[in-house]
Coordinates of C-alpha atoms in Angstrom, one line a residue:
M189 CA 11.7 -112.2 7.6
N190 CA 13.1 -114.3 4.6
S191 CA 13.2 -112.4 1.0
G192 CA 10.4 -113.4 -1.0
S193 CA 8.4 -115.0 1.9
E194 CA 4.4 -114.7 2.0
H195 CA 3.1 -113.5 5.4
V196 CA 0.1 -111.8 6.5
F197 CA 1.0 -110.0 9.9
E198 CA -2.2 -108.0 10.7
R199 CA -5.9 -107.7 9.9
Y200 CA -7.5 -105.2 12.3
N201 CA -11.0 -104.6 12.2
S202 CA -12.7 -101.6 13.7
Q203 CA -15.3 -98.9 13.5
L204 CA -15.1 -95.1 14.0
G205 CA -17.9 -93.0 15.2
I206 CA -18.0 -89.2 15.2
G207 CA -14.9 -87.7 16.7
D208 CA -13.3 -90.8 16.6
I209 CA -9.6 -91.6 15.8
E210 CA -7.4 -94.6 15.8
R211 CA -3.5 -94.4 15.6
H212 CA -1.6 -97.7 14.8
S213 CA 1.9 -97.8 15.2
I214 CA 4.1 -100.1 12.9
E215 CA 7.8 -100.7 13.8
Y216 CA 10.3 -103.1 12.2
D217 CA 13.6 -103.5 13.3
N218 CA 16.0 -104.7 10.0
S219 CA 19.1 -103.6 11.9
N220 CA 20.7 -107.3 11.2
G221 CA 19.1 -107.5 7.6
E222 CA 21.5 -107.4 4.6
E223 CA 18.7 -106.4 2.2
S224 CA 15.6 -104.2 2.3
V225 CA 12.5 -105.5 3.7
V226 CA 9.2 -104.4 2.2
L227 CA 5.9 -104.4 3.8
W228 CA 2.5 -103.7 2.3
L229 CA -0.1 -101.9 4.2
K230 CA -4.2 -101.8 3.2
I231 CA -6.7 -99.4 4.5
K232 CA -10.1 -100.5 3.4
N233 CA -13.5 -98.5 4.4
K234 CA -15.9 -101.7 4.6
T235 CA -18.9 -99.6 5.1
S236 CA -21.9 -100.6 3.0
I237 CA -21.9 -99.3 -0.5
S238 CA -25.7 -98.2 0.1
H239 CA -24.1 -95.4 2.6
L240 CA -22.1 -93.9 -0.2
T241 CA -24.3 -91.0 -0.9
S242 CA -25.7 -90.7 2.5
Y243 CA -23.9 -87.4 3.4
L244 CA -26.6 -86.1 6.1
A245 CA -26.4 -89.6 7.9
G246 CA -23.0 -89.6 7.8
P247 CA -20.9 -88.6 5.7
F248 CA -19.5 -92.1 5.9
M249 CA -15.8 -91.3 4.8
L250 CA -12.7 -92.3 6.1
Y251 CA -9.6 -89.9 6.2
F252 CA -6.3 -91.7 6.8
D253 CA -2.4 -90.6 6.6
V254 CA 0.8 -92.7 7.0
R255 CA 3.8 -90.8 8.0
L256 CA 7.1 -91.7 9.7
Q257 CA 7.0 -91.3 13.6
N258 CA 9.9 -88.8 13.5
Y259 CA 8.2 -86.6 10.6
H260 CA 7.5 -82.9 10.8
H261 CA 6.3 -80.7 7.9
S262 CA 9.7 -78.9 8.0
Q263 CA 11.2 -81.8 6.1
A264 CA 11.7 -81.8 2.6
F265 CA 11.1 -85.2 0.5
D266 CA 11.9 -86.0 -3.0
L267 CA 9.0 -87.4 -5.4
S268 CA 10.9 -90.8 -5.2
D269 CA 11.6 -90.8 -1.5
D270 CA 10.1 -94.5 -0.4
H271 CA 9.2 -92.7 3.3
K272 CA 7.2 -89.5 2.1
P273 CA 3.7 -89.2 4.0
I274 CA 0.8 -90.7 2.2
F275 CA -2.7 -89.6 2.5
E276 CA -6.3 -90.0 1.6
T277 CA -8.8 -87.3 2.6
A278 CA -12.0 -89.0 1.8
L279 CA -11.6 -92.8 1.6
L280 CA -15.3 -93.8 0.3
P281 CA -17.0 -97.1 1.3
Q282 CA -16.0 -100.2 -0.3
K283 CA -12.6 -98.2 -1.3
N284 CA -9.4 -98.8 -0.2
G285 CA -5.7 -97.3 -0.3
I286 CA -2.4 -99.7 -0.5
I287 CA 0.6 -98.3 0.6
K288 CA 4.1 -99.5 0.2
L289 CA 6.3 -99.4 3.4
V290 CA 10.1 -99.9 2.8
I291 CA 12.9 -100.9 5.8
P292 CA 16.5 -100.4 4.4
P293 CA 19.3 -102.9 5.6
K294 CA 20.9 -101.9 8.7
Q295 CA 18.0 -99.7 9.9
K296 CA 14.9 -99.6 11.9
R297 CA 11.7 -97.4 10.6
S298 CA 8.4 -96.8 12.4
W299 CA 5.5 -95.4 11.1
Y300 CA 2.1 -93.8 12.3
V301 CA -1.2 -94.3 10.7
D302 CA -4.0 -92.2 11.3
T303 CA -7.5 -93.2 10.7
I304 CA -10.3 -90.5 11.2
S305 CA -14.2 -90.8 10.9
E306 CA -15.4 -87.8 9.0
I307 CA -19.1 -88.4 10.2
L308 CA -20.2 -85.1 10.9
F309 CA -23.9 -84.9 12.2
N310 CA -25.0 -88.2 14.0
K311 CA -23.6 -89.9 17.3
T312 CA -24.7 -93.2 16.4
A313 CA -23.3 -93.7 12.7
K314 CA -20.3 -95.6 12.6
V315 CA -17.6 -96.1 9.5
I316 CA -16.6 -99.6 9.5
Y317 CA -12.8 -100.2 8.4
E318 CA -10.1 -102.7 8.2
V319 CA -6.2 -102.3 8.3
S320 CA -4.1 -105.1 7.1
L321 CA -0.2 -105.8 6.6
A322 CA 1.4 -108.3 4.5
S323 CA 4.8 -109.0 3.1
T324 CA 3.4 -109.0 -0.6
K325 CA 0.9 -106.8 -2.5
K326 CA -1.1 -109.8 -3.8
L327 CA -2.1 -111.3 -0.4
L328 CA -3.9 -107.8 0.2
K329 CA -6.5 -108.9 -2.5
G330 CA -9.9 -109.6 -0.8
K331 CA -10.6 -113.3 -1.5
V332 CA -7.2 -114.2 -0.8
L333 CA -6.8 -112.1 2.6
K334 CA -9.6 -113.8 4.0
K335 CA -8.0 -117.4 3.6
C336 CA -4.7 -116.3 5.3
T337 CA -3.7 -117.0 8.6
L338 CA -1.7 -114.5 10.7
S339 CA 1.9 -114.8 10.9
K340 CA 4.5 -113.3 13.5
D341 CA 7.8 -111.7 13.0
S342 CA 9.9 -110.9 16.0
N343 CA 11.5 -107.7 14.2
L344 CA 7.8 -106.4 13.7
H345 CA 5.7 -104.7 16.5
I346 CA 2.2 -103.3 16.0
S347 CA 0.2 -101.4 18.2
H348 CA -2.8 -99.3 18.4
Q349 CA -4.3 -96.3 20.1
N350 CA -7.8 -95.1 20.7
T351 CA -9.2 -91.4 20.7
S352 CA -9.0 -91.6 24.7
Q353 CA -5.4 -92.8 24.7
L354 CA -4.4 -90.0 22.3
W355 CA -6.0 -87.3 24.7
G356 CA -3.6 -88.6 27.6
Q357 CA -0.6 -87.0 28.6
P358 CA 2.8 -87.8 27.0
L359 CA 5.1 -90.2 28.8
S360 CA 7.5 -87.0 29.2
I361 CA 5.1 -85.6 31.3
L362 CA 3.4 -88.5 33.1
D363 CA 7.3 -89.6 34.3
T364 CA 7.1 -87.2 36.5
P365 CA 5.0 -87.3 39.6
V366 CA 1.9 -85.5 39.2
S367 CA 2.2 -83.4 42.2
S368 CA 5.4 -82.2 41.8
K369 CA 4.6 -79.5 39.1
P370 CA 1.9 -76.8 38.7
I371 CA -0.5 -77.0 35.5
H372 CA -1.0 -74.8 32.8
L373 CA -4.3 -75.9 31.5
V374 CA -5.3 -75.2 27.8
V375 CA -8.9 -75.9 27.0
L376 CA -9.6 -76.2 23.1
T377 CA -13.0 -75.7 22.0
H378 CA -14.6 -76.8 18.6
G379 CA -17.0 -75.1 16.3
I380 CA -20.6 -75.7 14.9
H381 CA -20.8 -79.5 13.6
S382 CA -17.4 -80.2 14.8
N383 CA -15.4 -81.9 17.6
V384 CA -12.2 -81.3 19.4
S385 CA -11.1 -85.0 19.5
T386 CA -10.2 -85.2 15.9
D387 CA -10.5 -81.8 14.6
M388 CA -8.4 -80.3 17.3
L389 CA -5.8 -83.2 17.8
Y390 CA -3.2 -81.8 15.8
L391 CA -3.1 -78.3 17.6
K392 CA -3.3 -80.1 20.7
E393 CA -0.1 -82.2 19.8
Q394 CA 1.6 -79.1 18.6
I395 CA 1.2 -77.7 22.0
I396 CA 2.2 -80.6 23.9
Q397 CA 5.3 -80.9 21.4
S398 CA 6.3 -76.9 22.2
Y399 CA 6.8 -77.9 25.7
V400 CA 8.9 -80.9 25.0
D401 CA 11.2 -78.6 23.2
N402 CA 11.0 -75.6 25.3
P403 CA 14.2 -75.4 28.0
D404 CA 11.6 -74.2 30.7
F405 CA 9.5 -77.5 30.1
D406 CA 10.5 -79.0 33.4
K407 CA 9.1 -75.9 35.4
E408 CA 5.4 -76.6 34.8
Q409 CA 3.2 -79.3 33.4
I410 CA 1.1 -78.4 30.4
V411 CA -2.3 -80.2 30.1
V412 CA -4.5 -79.8 26.9
K413 CA -8.3 -80.7 27.2
G414 CA -11.2 -80.3 25.1
Y415 CA -15.1 -80.8 26.1
T416 CA -16.6 -83.7 23.8
G417 CA -20.1 -83.2 25.3
N418 CA -21.2 -80.7 23.0
V419 CA -20.7 -82.7 19.8
C420 CA -23.9 -82.8 17.7
E421 CA -25.4 -80.4 20.3
T422 CA -24.1 -77.2 18.6
E423 CA -27.3 -76.2 17.2
R424 CA -28.7 -75.3 20.7
G425 CA -27.0 -72.0 21.1
V426 CA -24.0 -70.3 22.5
K427 CA -25.5 -70.0 26.1
Y428 CA -26.1 -73.9 26.4
L429 CA -22.8 -74.7 24.9
G430 CA -21.1 -72.3 27.1
V431 CA -22.8 -73.2 30.2
K432 CA -21.8 -76.7 29.6
L433 CA -18.3 -76.1 29.1
A434 CA -17.9 -74.0 32.1
K435 CA -19.1 -76.8 34.3
Y436 CA -16.7 -79.0 32.7
I437 CA -13.9 -76.9 33.5
I438 CA -15.1 -76.4 37.2
N439 CA -16.4 -79.9 37.8
E440 CA -13.9 -82.4 36.0
L441 CA -11.0 -80.3 35.0
Y442 CA -10.0 -78.1 38.0
N443 CA -7.7 -79.1 40.7
E444 CA -5.7 -76.9 43.2
Q445 CA -2.5 -77.9 40.9
I446 CA -3.7 -75.8 38.2
V447 CA -2.1 -72.4 38.3
K448 CA -2.8 -70.9 34.9
I449 CA -5.4 -71.5 32.0
S450 CA -5.5 -70.7 28.4
F451 CA -8.4 -70.8 25.9
I452 CA -8.5 -71.6 22.3
G453 CA -11.6 -71.5 20.1
H454 CA -12.2 -72.1 16.7
S455 CA -15.0 -70.8 14.9
L456 CA -18.1 -70.8 17.1
G457 CA -15.8 -72.3 19.8
G458 CA -14.6 -68.7 20.1
L459 CA -17.8 -67.5 21.3
I460 CA -18.7 -70.7 23.5
Q461 CA -15.3 -70.1 25.2
T462 CA -16.3 -66.4 25.8
F463 CA -19.5 -67.5 27.3
A464 CA -17.8 -69.9 29.6
I465 CA -15.2 -67.5 31.0
A466 CA -18.3 -64.9 31.8
Y467 CA -20.1 -67.6 33.3
I468 CA -17.4 -68.7 35.6
S469 CA -16.4 -65.1 36.4
I470 CA -19.8 -64.9 37.8
L471 CA -21.1 -68.3 39.3
H472 CA -17.3 -69.1 40.5
P473 CA -15.9 -65.8 41.2
S474 CA -12.7 -67.3 43.0
F475 CA -11.8 -69.5 40.1
F476 CA -9.8 -66.6 38.2
K477 CA -8.1 -65.2 41.4
K478 CA -6.6 -69.0 41.9
V479 CA -6.1 -69.7 38.4
E480 CA -4.0 -67.0 36.2
P481 CA -5.7 -66.3 32.8
M482 CA -2.9 -66.6 30.1
N483 CA -4.0 -66.7 26.6
F484 CA -7.4 -66.0 25.1
I485 CA -7.1 -66.9 21.4
T486 CA -10.0 -67.0 18.5
L487 CA -9.4 -68.7 15.2
A488 CA -11.9 -67.6 12.6
S489 CA -14.7 -67.0 15.2
P490 CA -17.6 -64.7 14.4
L491 CA -17.4 -62.5 17.4
L492 CA -20.0 -60.0 16.2
G493 CA -22.2 -62.4 14.6
L494 CA -23.0 -63.2 10.8
H495 CA -26.1 -60.9 10.2
S496 CA -23.9 -57.9 8.4
H497 CA -22.4 -58.4 5.0
S498 CA -23.9 -61.8 4.6
P499 CA -26.2 -63.2 1.5
T500 CA -29.5 -62.9 2.0
Y501 CA -30.2 -66.9 1.8
V502 CA -27.5 -67.2 4.9
K503 CA -29.5 -64.6 6.8
Y504 CA -33.0 -66.3 5.8
A505 CA -31.1 -69.8 7.2
L506 CA -30.0 -68.2 10.3
G507 CA -32.9 -66.3 11.2
N508 CA -35.6 -69.3 10.5
G509 CA -34.0 -72.1 12.8
M510 CA -32.3 -73.9 10.0
I511 CA -29.5 -74.4 12.3
G512 CA -31.3 -74.1 15.5
K513 CA -30.7 -71.5 18.3
V514 CA -27.3 -70.9 17.2
G515 CA -28.6 -69.6 14.1
L516 CA -30.6 -67.0 15.7
D517 CA -27.6 -66.1 18.1
L518 CA -25.4 -65.5 14.9
N519 CA -28.0 -63.7 12.9
L520 CA -28.4 -61.1 16.2
E521 CA -31.9 -62.0 16.6
K522 CA -33.8 -60.2 19.4
D523 CA -33.7 -62.5 22.4
I524 CA -37.3 -61.9 24.1
T525 CA -36.1 -63.7 27.3
N526 CA -33.6 -60.4 27.4
E527 CA -35.6 -57.7 26.9
K528 CA -35.2 -58.0 23.1
I529 CA -31.4 -57.7 23.0
P530 CA -29.2 -60.1 21.2
L531 CA -27.2 -62.5 23.4
L532 CA -24.2 -61.6 21.7
Y533 CA -24.5 -58.0 22.2
L534 CA -24.9 -58.8 26.0
L535 CA -21.9 -61.3 25.8
S536 CA -19.6 -58.3 24.5
G537 CA -20.3 -56.2 27.7
D538 CA -19.7 -57.1 31.2
P539 CA -18.8 -59.3 32.9
T540 CA -16.9 -60.6 29.7
K541 CA -15.0 -57.2 29.3
T542 CA -13.7 -57.3 33.1
I543 CA -12.4 -61.0 32.9
L544 CA -10.9 -60.5 29.2
R545 CA -8.7 -57.6 30.4
K546 CA -7.2 -60.2 33.0
F547 CA -5.6 -62.4 30.2
K548 CA -2.2 -61.8 29.4
R549 CA -2.9 -62.2 25.9
R550 CA -5.6 -61.8 23.6
T551 CA -5.3 -62.7 19.8
A552 CA -7.8 -63.0 17.2
Y553 CA -6.9 -65.0 14.1
A554 CA -8.9 -64.2 11.1
N555 CA -9.2 -65.5 7.3
S556 CA -8.7 -62.6 4.9
M557 CA -9.8 -64.9 1.7
N558 CA -11.3 -68.2 1.1
D559 CA -13.6 -68.9 4.2
G560 CA -17.2 -68.0 3.1
I561 CA -18.3 -69.2 6.9
V562 CA -17.1 -66.5 8.9
P563 CA -16.1 -63.2 7.2
L564 CA -13.1 -61.0 8.2
Y565 CA -14.8 -58.1 9.6
T566 CA -16.4 -60.6 12.5
S567 CA -13.4 -62.7 13.0
S568 CA -11.0 -59.9 13.1
L569 CA -13.3 -57.7 15.6
L570 CA -14.2 -55.1 12.7
Y571 CA -11.4 -52.7 13.3
I572 CA -8.2 -53.2 11.4
D573 CA -6.0 -51.5 8.9
Y574 CA -7.7 -52.4 5.5
N575 CA -5.4 -50.8 3.7
D576 CA -2.5 -52.8 4.6
V577 CA -4.5 -56.0 4.7
L578 CA -5.8 -55.5 1.1
Q579 CA -2.2 -54.5 -0.3
N580 CA -0.9 -57.7 1.1
I581 CA -3.6 -59.8 -0.2
A582 CA -2.6 -58.4 -3.5
E583 CA 1.1 -59.3 -3.1
F584 CA -0.2 -62.7 -2.1
K585 CA -2.2 -63.4 -5.4
K586 CA 0.1 -61.4 -7.8
K587 CA 1.0 -64.6 -9.5
N588 CA -2.7 -64.9 -10.4
H589 CA -4.4 -61.6 -10.5
V590 CA -4.4 -58.5 -8.3
S591 CA -7.6 -58.2 -5.9
K592 CA -8.9 -54.7 -5.7
S593 CA -11.4 -55.8 -3.0
L594 CA -11.5 -58.3 -0.1
P595 CA -12.0 -61.6 -1.6
K596 CA -15.5 -63.5 -1.4
T597 CA -16.0 -66.8 -1.2
S598 CA -19.7 -68.4 -1.1
V599 CA -20.9 -70.3 2.0
L600 CA -21.9 -73.3 0.1
S601 CA -18.3 -73.6 -1.4
S602 CA -17.1 -73.6 2.0
I603 CA -19.5 -76.1 3.3
T604 CA -18.8 -78.6 0.8
S605 CA -14.9 -78.4 1.2
V606 CA -15.2 -79.7 4.6
V607 CA -17.0 -82.9 3.0
L608 CA -14.7 -83.0 -0.2
L609 CA -11.4 -81.6 1.0
P610 CA -9.6 -79.7 -1.7
R611 CA -6.3 -81.8 -1.8
P612 CA -2.9 -79.8 -1.2
S613 CA -0.7 -79.8 -4.0
E614 CA 2.0 -82.7 -3.7
K615 CA 4.7 -80.1 -4.1
Y616 CA 3.3 -78.0 -1.1
I617 CA 3.3 -81.3 1.0
L618 CA 6.8 -82.1 0.2
D619 CA 8.8 -79.2 -0.4
P620 CA 8.8 -76.6 2.5
S621 CA 10.7 -73.9 0.3
T622 CA 7.7 -73.8 -2.0
R623 CA 5.2 -72.5 0.6
D624 CA 4.2 -68.8 0.8
D625 CA 3.9 -67.3 4.2
P626 CA 0.3 -67.1 5.1
I627 CA 0.5 -64.5 7.6
I628 CA 0.1 -61.1 5.6
H629 CA -0.9 -58.8 8.7
D630 CA 0.0 -59.2 12.5
K631 CA -0.4 -56.4 14.6
L632 CA -0.9 -55.3 18.1
Y633 CA -4.2 -53.2 18.4
T634 CA -4.2 -50.6 21.3
P635 CA -7.3 -48.3 22.0
E636 CA -5.6 -45.6 20.7
D637 CA -5.1 -47.5 17.3
I638 CA -8.8 -48.3 17.2
S639 CA -9.8 -44.8 17.5
Q640 CA -7.6 -43.9 14.5
I641 CA -9.1 -46.8 12.5
Q642 CA -12.8 -45.7 13.2
K643 CA -11.9 -42.1 11.8
T644 CA -10.0 -43.3 8.8
Y645 CA -12.5 -45.7 7.5
K646 CA -15.8 -44.1 9.1
D647 CA -17.4 -43.5 5.7
T648 CA -15.8 -46.3 3.5
T649 CA -14.9 -50.1 4.7
L650 CA -16.7 -49.9 8.1
Y651 CA -19.7 -48.6 6.4
K652 CA -19.9 -51.4 4.2
Y653 CA -19.7 -54.0 6.9
L654 CA -22.0 -52.3 9.2
K655 CA -24.6 -51.8 6.4
S656 CA -27.8 -53.8 7.6
D657 CA -31.5 -54.0 6.9
S658 CA -31.9 -52.6 10.1
K659 CA -30.5 -49.6 12.4
A660 CA -30.9 -51.6 15.5
N661 CA -28.3 -54.3 14.0
Y662 CA -26.1 -51.5 12.7
N663 CA -25.7 -50.4 16.2
F664 CA -25.2 -53.6 17.6
V665 CA -22.3 -54.6 15.7
K666 CA -20.6 -51.6 16.0
L667 CA -21.2 -51.4 19.9
M668 CA -20.3 -54.9 20.1
A669 CA -16.9 -54.0 18.4
D670 CA -16.6 -51.2 20.6
N671 CA -17.0 -53.3 23.7
W672 CA -14.6 -56.1 22.7
H673 CA -11.8 -53.6 22.3
N674 CA -12.7 -51.6 25.6
Y675 CA -9.4 -50.7 27.6
M676 CA -7.9 -53.3 25.9
T677 CA -5.1 -54.3 23.3
W678 CA -5.6 -57.3 20.9
R679 CA -3.2 -59.1 18.4
K680 CA -4.9 -59.5 15.5
V681 CA -3.2 -62.0 13.1
I682 CA -4.8 -61.9 9.3
V683 CA -4.1 -64.9 7.3
A684 CA -4.4 -65.6 3.5
M685 CA -4.9 -69.2 2.7
K686 CA -6.1 -71.4 -0.2
P687 CA -9.4 -73.4 0.3
D688 CA -10.7 -74.9 2.8
A689 CA -9.4 -71.8 4.7
H690 CA -12.0 -72.0 7.8
N691 CA -10.5 -75.6 8.7
N692 CA -6.9 -74.9 7.6
I693 CA -6.7 -72.4 10.2
I694 CA -6.6 -75.1 12.8
V695 CA -5.2 -77.9 10.6
R696 CA -8.6 -80.0 11.1
R697 CA -6.7 -82.8 9.0
R698 CA -2.9 -83.2 9.3
F699 CA -2.4 -83.4 5.5
G700 CA -5.6 -82.5 4.0
N701 CA -5.6 -78.9 5.7
A702 CA -1.9 -78.5 5.4
Y703 CA -2.0 -74.9 4.4
G704 CA -2.8 -74.3 7.9
W705 CA 0.8 -75.4 9.2
S706 CA 2.3 -72.1 9.5
I707 CA -0.6 -70.6 11.1
V708 CA -0.4 -73.4 14.2
D709 CA 3.5 -72.9 14.1
H710 CA 2.9 -69.3 14.5
L711 CA 0.2 -69.9 17.6
V712 CA 2.0 -72.5 19.6
T713 CA 5.6 -70.1 19.1
E714 CA 4.1 -67.0 19.9
H715 CA 1.8 -68.1 22.9
F716 CA 3.5 -71.1 24.6
M717 CA 7.1 -70.8 23.8
K718 CA 7.7 -67.2 24.4
K719 CA 7.9 -65.5 27.6
V720 CA 5.0 -62.9 28.5
E721 CA 6.1 -59.3 27.6
P722 CA 4.9 -56.7 29.7
E723 CA 1.4 -55.5 28.5
V724 CA 1.4 -52.0 26.6
T725 CA 0.2 -49.5 28.7
V726 CA -3.2 -48.4 26.9
S727 CA -4.9 -46.1 29.3
T728 CA -4.9 -42.9 30.9
K729 CA -5.6 -42.1 34.3
I730 CA -9.1 -41.4 33.7
D731 CA -9.3 -44.4 31.5
S732 CA -8.1 -46.3 34.8
L733 CA -10.3 -44.8 37.1
T734 CA -13.3 -45.5 35.1
V735 CA -12.4 -49.6 34.7
S736 CA -12.1 -49.3 38.4
V737 CA -15.3 -47.8 39.1
E738 CA -16.8 -50.0 36.6
A739 CA -15.5 -53.0 38.4
T740 CA -16.7 -52.0 41.8
N741 CA -19.9 -50.9 40.7
I742 CA -20.3 -54.7 39.2
Q743 CA -19.3 -56.2 42.5
S744 CA -21.6 -54.4 44.5
I745 CA -24.8 -55.8 42.5
D746 CA -26.5 -59.2 43.1
P747 CA -25.0 -61.0 39.8
N748 CA -28.1 -63.1 39.5
K749 CA -30.1 -59.7 38.9
L750 CA -27.3 -58.0 37.0
Y751 CA -26.3 -60.8 34.7
S752 CA -29.8 -62.9 34.5
W753 CA -29.3 -63.4 30.9
L754 CA -26.0 -65.3 31.9
T755 CA -27.2 -66.7 35.1
R756 CA -31.0 -67.9 34.5
V757 CA -31.7 -71.7 34.0
E758 CA -33.6 -72.1 30.8
G759 CA -35.4 -74.8 29.3
D760 CA -34.4 -77.6 26.8
Y761 CA -32.9 -76.2 23.5
Q762 CA -34.1 -77.7 20.1
D763 CA -31.8 -79.1 17.5
G764 CA -31.7 -77.5 14.1
M765 CA -32.6 -79.3 10.5
L766 CA -29.3 -80.7 9.7
T767 CA -29.2 -82.8 13.1
N768 CA -32.8 -83.7 12.9
V769 CA -32.7 -85.0 9.4
S770 CA -29.5 -86.8 10.3
G771 CA -31.0 -88.7 12.9
I772 CA -34.2 -89.6 10.7
L773 CA -32.1 -90.9 8.1
Q774 CA -29.6 -92.9 10.3
K775 CA -32.5 -95.0 11.4
S776 CA -33.0 -96.3 8.2
F777 CA -29.6 -97.7 7.9
R778 CA -28.1 -101.2 9.3
Y779 CA -24.8 -102.1 9.7

């Protein structure tokens, strides 16, 4: 390309629905050039301006980021660097972003441009957008751009990948014949009003990369999958979602080549994956004999529900169907079909306990602050060393103020931060040395540790979290916590992050949720790059005998009678208010 020449190389128009992402690759070879080449990239949200304030029908915003293909967040950048990452968390309808791409002389440069729909509530809504690339900035002006014809440059290569292509396997794995390696299947599960395909793509790619970097990579094949069939249906309840996930694993994912399986669930996804493994263990009892359970990981998951220590308006919304059946589940409402016992209480017992014990690792990641959606008590399974956590929170916040109690964040502020994502500072993005370690507590808890914690905090911290309007719910929370720890060790990783902590913990958006980079690094390193150590012995001979007898009794009873709450086929589930309102609003829009 001659210096000073004016050309338009790309005008790519597309539309993205819920859970859709497109990755654009831009490569330029300036190896023979004597001077720098400059390209100008424009990303425009072309959705009608009438959709601007229609959050429940959309929201019709676009996230994008532009980064070098060899980028890693451990790199340091100077403010003047012409190749530092650029991102926008909420590109509104009819707005655009323009980015300068520089290719120095005698060099090649390649960029990824990710464009992601921010639609949350509706399967039919679309964000319309355009990606344009030109040799000069002035050619990207609307009226000028429309009149230009596309030019070609032999040094420039542009390609595009859609959602399904990005969820395929990397070439480094496909190069090996499929039948030659055993498979470790990793199942990712999203939370309420979320999706796997965009919200958990970062986590998926980091797991894949860990295997590429691992010297034992050639011994097995890693396959990371997530079920997309629950998108926009998360209000229908834990059972509905869990059954669908279980059937997806059995009917669409399983083959004889799979020898290991891991589960990673974010938020509600932790409960959904729990129901799925319980369902599989009863309806398909041979599955976990053929496939070795490896990692069971939850991230900010309401494993004990959301009834205790929640604001009155939250309890009212959950208990009155504002978010459908799932709200009733989380509020520990009495289930009429299950002898007035909350579903989550039943789920914490057997067969869940029996199958959980088979996993090599059980890890709960929990937010200690800035998560108004899932409080610490429920995501950490109640029993932790609160004194240590509080001390470390104070140290984390010492530059501002010392916290004398567990910090609180409102539900409304947490929900708002999903739509209007707080932007991480430029210093945090560009300079790794300025980042505080968000992990403030990381400990393996044995049943003996749990017993000591129960004694230490019985009349103080634990009482506060167990406090409830009804004695029944008080007992359910405590009994659920006890069930989750029954003859099992748990690794509990407590983290402290800035808003939006609930989605930072999975890095929902690569740069928008950058405060969670270290959390994902920790998860991947500890669970997929390190060898499994022998589990700590936690049971006495009497404990082991009890477990053995318990398992024997379970197997001697017809599972359809013993676990009817799990196996019973039930009627259709109703959506909650948000999904219904979104559908009504969407019908009024035209594209």
